[in-house]
Coordinates of C-alpha atoms in Angstrom, one line a residue:
M94 CA 86.7 154.8 32.0
G95 CA 85.2 151.4 31.8
F96 CA 88.5 149.9 30.9
V97 CA 90.0 151.3 34.1
V98 CA 87.3 150.2 36.5
M99 CA 86.8 146.6 35.4
P100 CA 90.3 145.4 36.3
Y101 CA 90.0 147.1 39.7
L102 CA 86.6 145.4 40.4
D103 CA 88.0 142.1 39.2
K104 CA 90.9 142.3 41.7
K105 CA 88.7 143.4 44.5
M106 CA 86.2 140.5 43.8
K107 CA 89.1 138.0 43.8
Y108 CA 90.2 139.3 47.1
I109 CA 86.8 139.1 48.6
L110 CA 86.3 135.5 47.3
F111 CA 89.7 134.6 48.8
L112 CA 88.7 136.0 52.2
F113 CA 85.4 134.2 52.0
S114 CA 87.1 130.9 51.3
L115 CA 89.3 131.3 54.3
I116 CA 86.3 131.9 56.5
I117 CA 84.5 128.8 55.1
G118 CA 87.6 126.7 55.7
A119 CA 88.0 127.9 59.2
D120 CA 84.3 127.2 60.0
Q121 CA 84.7 123.6 58.6
T122 CA 87.7 122.9 61.0
K123 CA 86.2 124.6 64.0
A124 CA 86.1 122.3 67.0
L125 CA 82.7 121.1 68.2
T126 CA 82.3 122.2 71.8
L127 CA 81.1 119.5 74.2
T128 CA 80.0 120.7 77.6
T129 CA 79.4 118.5 80.7
E130 CA 79.3 118.5 84.5
D131 CA 80.8 116.4 87.2
Y132 CA 78.3 113.5 87.4
P133 CA 80.3 110.3 88.3
P134 CA 80.6 107.6 87.0
F135 CA 79.2 109.0 83.7
N136 CA 81.3 112.2 83.7
I137 CA 84.1 112.5 86.2
V138 CA 85.9 115.8 86.5
D139 CA 89.5 115.9 87.9
T140 CA 89.4 118.9 90.2
K141 CA 93.1 119.6 89.7
T142 CA 93.4 119.3 85.9
Q143 CA 89.7 119.7 84.8
K144 CA 90.2 116.6 82.6
V145 CA 87.0 114.6 82.2
S146 CA 86.7 110.8 82.2
G147 CA 83.8 108.5 82.9
I148 CA 81.5 106.1 81.0
S149 CA 79.6 108.7 78.9
T150 CA 82.8 110.7 78.3
E151 CA 84.6 107.7 76.9
K152 CA 81.7 106.8 74.7
V153 CA 81.3 110.4 73.3
S154 CA 85.0 110.7 72.8
E155 CA 85.1 107.4 70.8
V156 CA 82.2 108.6 68.7
M157 CA 84.0 111.9 67.9
H158 CA 87.2 110.0 67.1
R159 CA 85.4 107.7 64.6
A160 CA 83.6 110.6 63.1
K161 CA 87.0 112.4 62.6
E162 CA 85.5 115.3 64.5
N163 CA 87.6 118.1 66.0
Y164 CA 86.2 118.7 69.5
T165 CA 86.8 119.9 73.0
I166 CA 85.3 118.8 76.3
T167 CA 84.8 121.4 79.0
P168 CA 83.2 121.0 82.4
Y169 CA 80.9 123.6 83.9
P170 CA 78.2 123.8 86.5
W171 CA 75.2 122.0 85.1
L172 CA 73.0 125.0 84.3
R173 CA 75.8 126.7 82.4
A174 CA 76.7 123.5 80.5
Y175 CA 73.0 123.0 79.6
Q176 CA 72.4 126.6 78.5
L177 CA 75.5 126.8 76.3
A178 CA 74.3 123.9 74.3
Q179 CA 71.0 125.6 73.7
K180 CA 72.6 128.9 72.7
E181 CA 75.7 128.0 70.7
F182 CA 75.2 126.2 67.3
D183 CA 78.3 124.2 67.5
T184 CA 77.8 122.9 71.1
C185 CA 76.4 119.7 72.6
V186 CA 76.0 118.7 76.3
F187 CA 76.2 115.4 78.1
S188 CA 75.0 113.4 80.0
T189 CA 71.5 114.8 79.5
T190 CA 68.3 113.1 80.5
R191 CA 65.9 113.0 77.6
T192 CA 62.4 114.1 78.8
P193 CA 59.3 115.2 77.0
E194 CA 59.9 118.7 78.2
R195 CA 63.4 118.8 76.7
E196 CA 62.6 116.8 73.5
A197 CA 62.2 119.8 71.1
L198 CA 65.1 121.8 72.7
F199 CA 67.9 119.6 71.2
K200 CA 68.9 117.1 68.6
W201 CA 69.7 113.8 70.4
V202 CA 72.5 111.2 70.2
G203 CA 72.1 108.1 72.2
P204 CA 71.2 106.7 74.6
L205 CA 74.6 106.8 76.2
V206 CA 73.8 105.3 79.6
K207 CA 70.8 104.3 81.8
N208 CA 70.2 106.2 85.0
N209 CA 68.1 105.1 87.9
W210 CA 66.6 107.8 90.1
Y211 CA 66.7 107.1 93.8
I212 CA 65.5 108.6 97.1
F213 CA 68.3 108.7 99.7
A214 CA 67.6 108.9 103.5
K215 CA 69.6 109.2 106.7
T216 CA 70.5 105.7 107.8
D217 CA 69.0 106.2 111.2
D218 CA 65.7 107.7 109.8
I219 CA 62.9 105.2 110.5
R220 CA 60.7 106.8 107.8
R221 CA 60.7 104.7 104.7
P222 CA 58.2 105.9 102.0
K223 CA 57.3 103.0 99.7
D224 CA 56.2 105.0 96.7
L225 CA 55.8 108.5 95.3
K226 CA 52.4 108.9 96.8
E227 CA 53.8 108.4 100.3
L228 CA 56.8 110.6 99.5
K229 CA 54.7 113.6 98.6
T230 CA 54.2 114.5 102.2
Y231 CA 57.9 115.2 102.7
S232 CA 60.4 117.8 101.5
I233 CA 62.9 116.6 98.9
G234 CA 66.4 117.9 98.1
A235 CA 67.7 118.1 94.5
Y236 CA 69.7 120.6 92.4
R237 CA 68.9 123.4 90.0
G238 CA 68.4 122.5 86.4
D239 CA 68.6 118.7 86.9
A240 CA 65.9 116.5 85.3
I241 CA 65.1 115.0 88.7
A242 CA 64.4 118.5 90.1
E243 CA 62.3 119.3 87.1
F244 CA 60.3 116.1 87.6
L245 CA 59.7 116.7 91.3
I246 CA 58.6 120.3 90.7
K247 CA 56.3 119.3 87.8
N248 CA 54.6 116.7 90.0
G249 CA 54.0 119.1 92.9
F250 CA 56.6 117.9 95.4
K251 CA 58.0 120.3 97.9
T252 CA 61.6 120.8 96.8
D253 CA 64.8 122.3 98.2
L254 CA 67.2 123.1 95.4
A255 CA 71.0 123.3 95.8
K256 CA 73.4 124.8 93.3
A257 CA 75.2 121.4 93.0
D258 CA 74.2 117.8 94.1
E259 CA 77.5 117.7 96.1
D260 CA 75.8 120.0 98.6
N261 CA 72.8 117.8 99.3
P262 CA 74.3 115.1 101.6
Q263 CA 75.3 117.6 104.2
K264 CA 71.9 119.4 103.8
L265 CA 70.2 116.1 104.4
I266 CA 72.2 115.4 107.5
G267 CA 71.5 118.9 108.7
N268 CA 67.7 118.3 108.4
R269 CA 67.3 121.0 105.7
F270 CA 64.9 118.6 104.0
D271 CA 63.5 115.1 104.7
F272 CA 65.0 113.1 101.8
W273 CA 67.4 113.6 98.9
A274 CA 66.7 112.7 95.3
S275 CA 69.6 111.8 93.0
G276 CA 70.8 109.4 90.3
E277 CA 71.6 106.1 91.9
L278 CA 75.3 105.9 90.9
L279 CA 75.9 109.7 91.3
G280 CA 74.4 109.7 94.8
L281 CA 76.5 106.7 95.8
A282 CA 79.6 108.3 94.4
I283 CA 79.0 111.6 96.3
I284 CA 78.4 109.7 99.5
K285 CA 81.6 107.7 99.1
R286 CA 83.5 110.9 98.2
K287 CA 82.3 112.6 101.4
K288 CA 82.9 109.4 103.5
M289 CA 79.2 109.3 104.5
E290 CA 78.5 105.6 103.6
N291 CA 77.3 104.9 107.1
K292 CA 75.2 108.0 107.4
I293 CA 73.1 107.9 104.1
T294 CA 71.5 105.1 102.3
P295 CA 69.3 104.6 99.1
I296 CA 65.8 103.6 100.0
L297 CA 63.5 104.0 96.9
L298 CA 63.9 103.6 93.2
F299 CA 61.3 105.9 91.7
N300 CA 62.2 106.3 88.0
Q301 CA 64.4 104.8 85.3
T302 CA 65.8 107.1 82.6
E303 CA 68.3 107.3 79.8
M304 CA 70.9 109.9 79.2
Y305 CA 72.1 111.4 75.9
L306 CA 74.4 113.7 74.1
A307 CA 72.1 116.7 73.5
C308 CA 73.1 119.0 70.6
N309 CA 72.1 122.4 69.5
L310 CA 69.2 122.4 67.0
K311 CA 71.4 124.1 64.4
L312 CA 73.9 121.3 64.3
S313 CA 73.5 119.5 60.9
Q314 CA 71.2 116.5 60.9
E315 CA 73.9 114.6 58.9
K316 CA 76.2 114.9 61.9
I317 CA 73.6 113.7 64.3
D318 CA 72.7 110.7 62.1
L319 CA 76.4 109.9 61.8
Y320 CA 77.0 110.1 65.6
N321 CA 74.0 107.8 66.2
K322 CA 75.2 105.3 63.6
I323 CA 78.6 105.2 65.2
L324 CA 77.2 104.7 68.6
Q325 CA 75.1 101.8 67.3
D326 CA 78.2 100.3 65.8
M327 CA 80.0 100.6 69.1
D328 CA 77.1 98.6 70.7
K329 CA 77.6 95.9 68.1
D330 CA 81.4 95.6 68.2
G331 CA 81.5 95.5 72.0
T332 CA 83.1 98.9 72.6
N333 CA 80.4 100.3 74.8
L334 CA 80.3 97.2 77.0
A335 CA 84.1 97.4 77.4
I336 CA 83.9 101.0 78.5
E337 CA 81.1 100.2 81.0
N338 CA 83.1 97.3 82.5
K339 CA 86.0 99.6 83.2
Y340 CA 83.8 101.5 85.8
R341 CA 82.1 98.6 87.5

């Protein structure tokens, strides 16, 4: 009986090992998923094609190219993009502000860009708070899941949160809140897109931050180290500066 069973087990085991090798091979070639949002000029989403460009996008794409990484870039609303990178092991999100509250939630690649946080006001509003202390008596517009909103809430500001930052200029003009908090370049880009340059103006720089590629904690540290090394090389060889100059 033993002479009959052993060949059968041998063939079955070979088949199992063959299937296992296919699974391993497929996993090794699986594309890394990069999620993002529309946050010009760092991530700019074409509304017709959903193609993403921008300073951070080009830097991240170059890192992936030099690392010979298979990858996809997909835009989502910010909260969705952010949550996917927390839940899916092969996923990273950009451009993500690195804060103490977020530090342990991701593995970090960067910084990719610097981002100034500004308060925007209606041009005809005579109120001009000079610092955060003076600002605290007013209501501030921001958007859900954004680091600026998290900062304002943590520090006890009265906040009005939109689903997207694109909604806030109109809410500001409509007196839904007193001032609007956004990234400097993002806010200016939204104002220009909505043709509100004469209606809204930046009045107060209240924080300076850096934005990163934030990766799921299960992504290998070897990959994170490689991506950071490549990004440093791009600083040294002038690639990052060349990308930034394209968007000035």
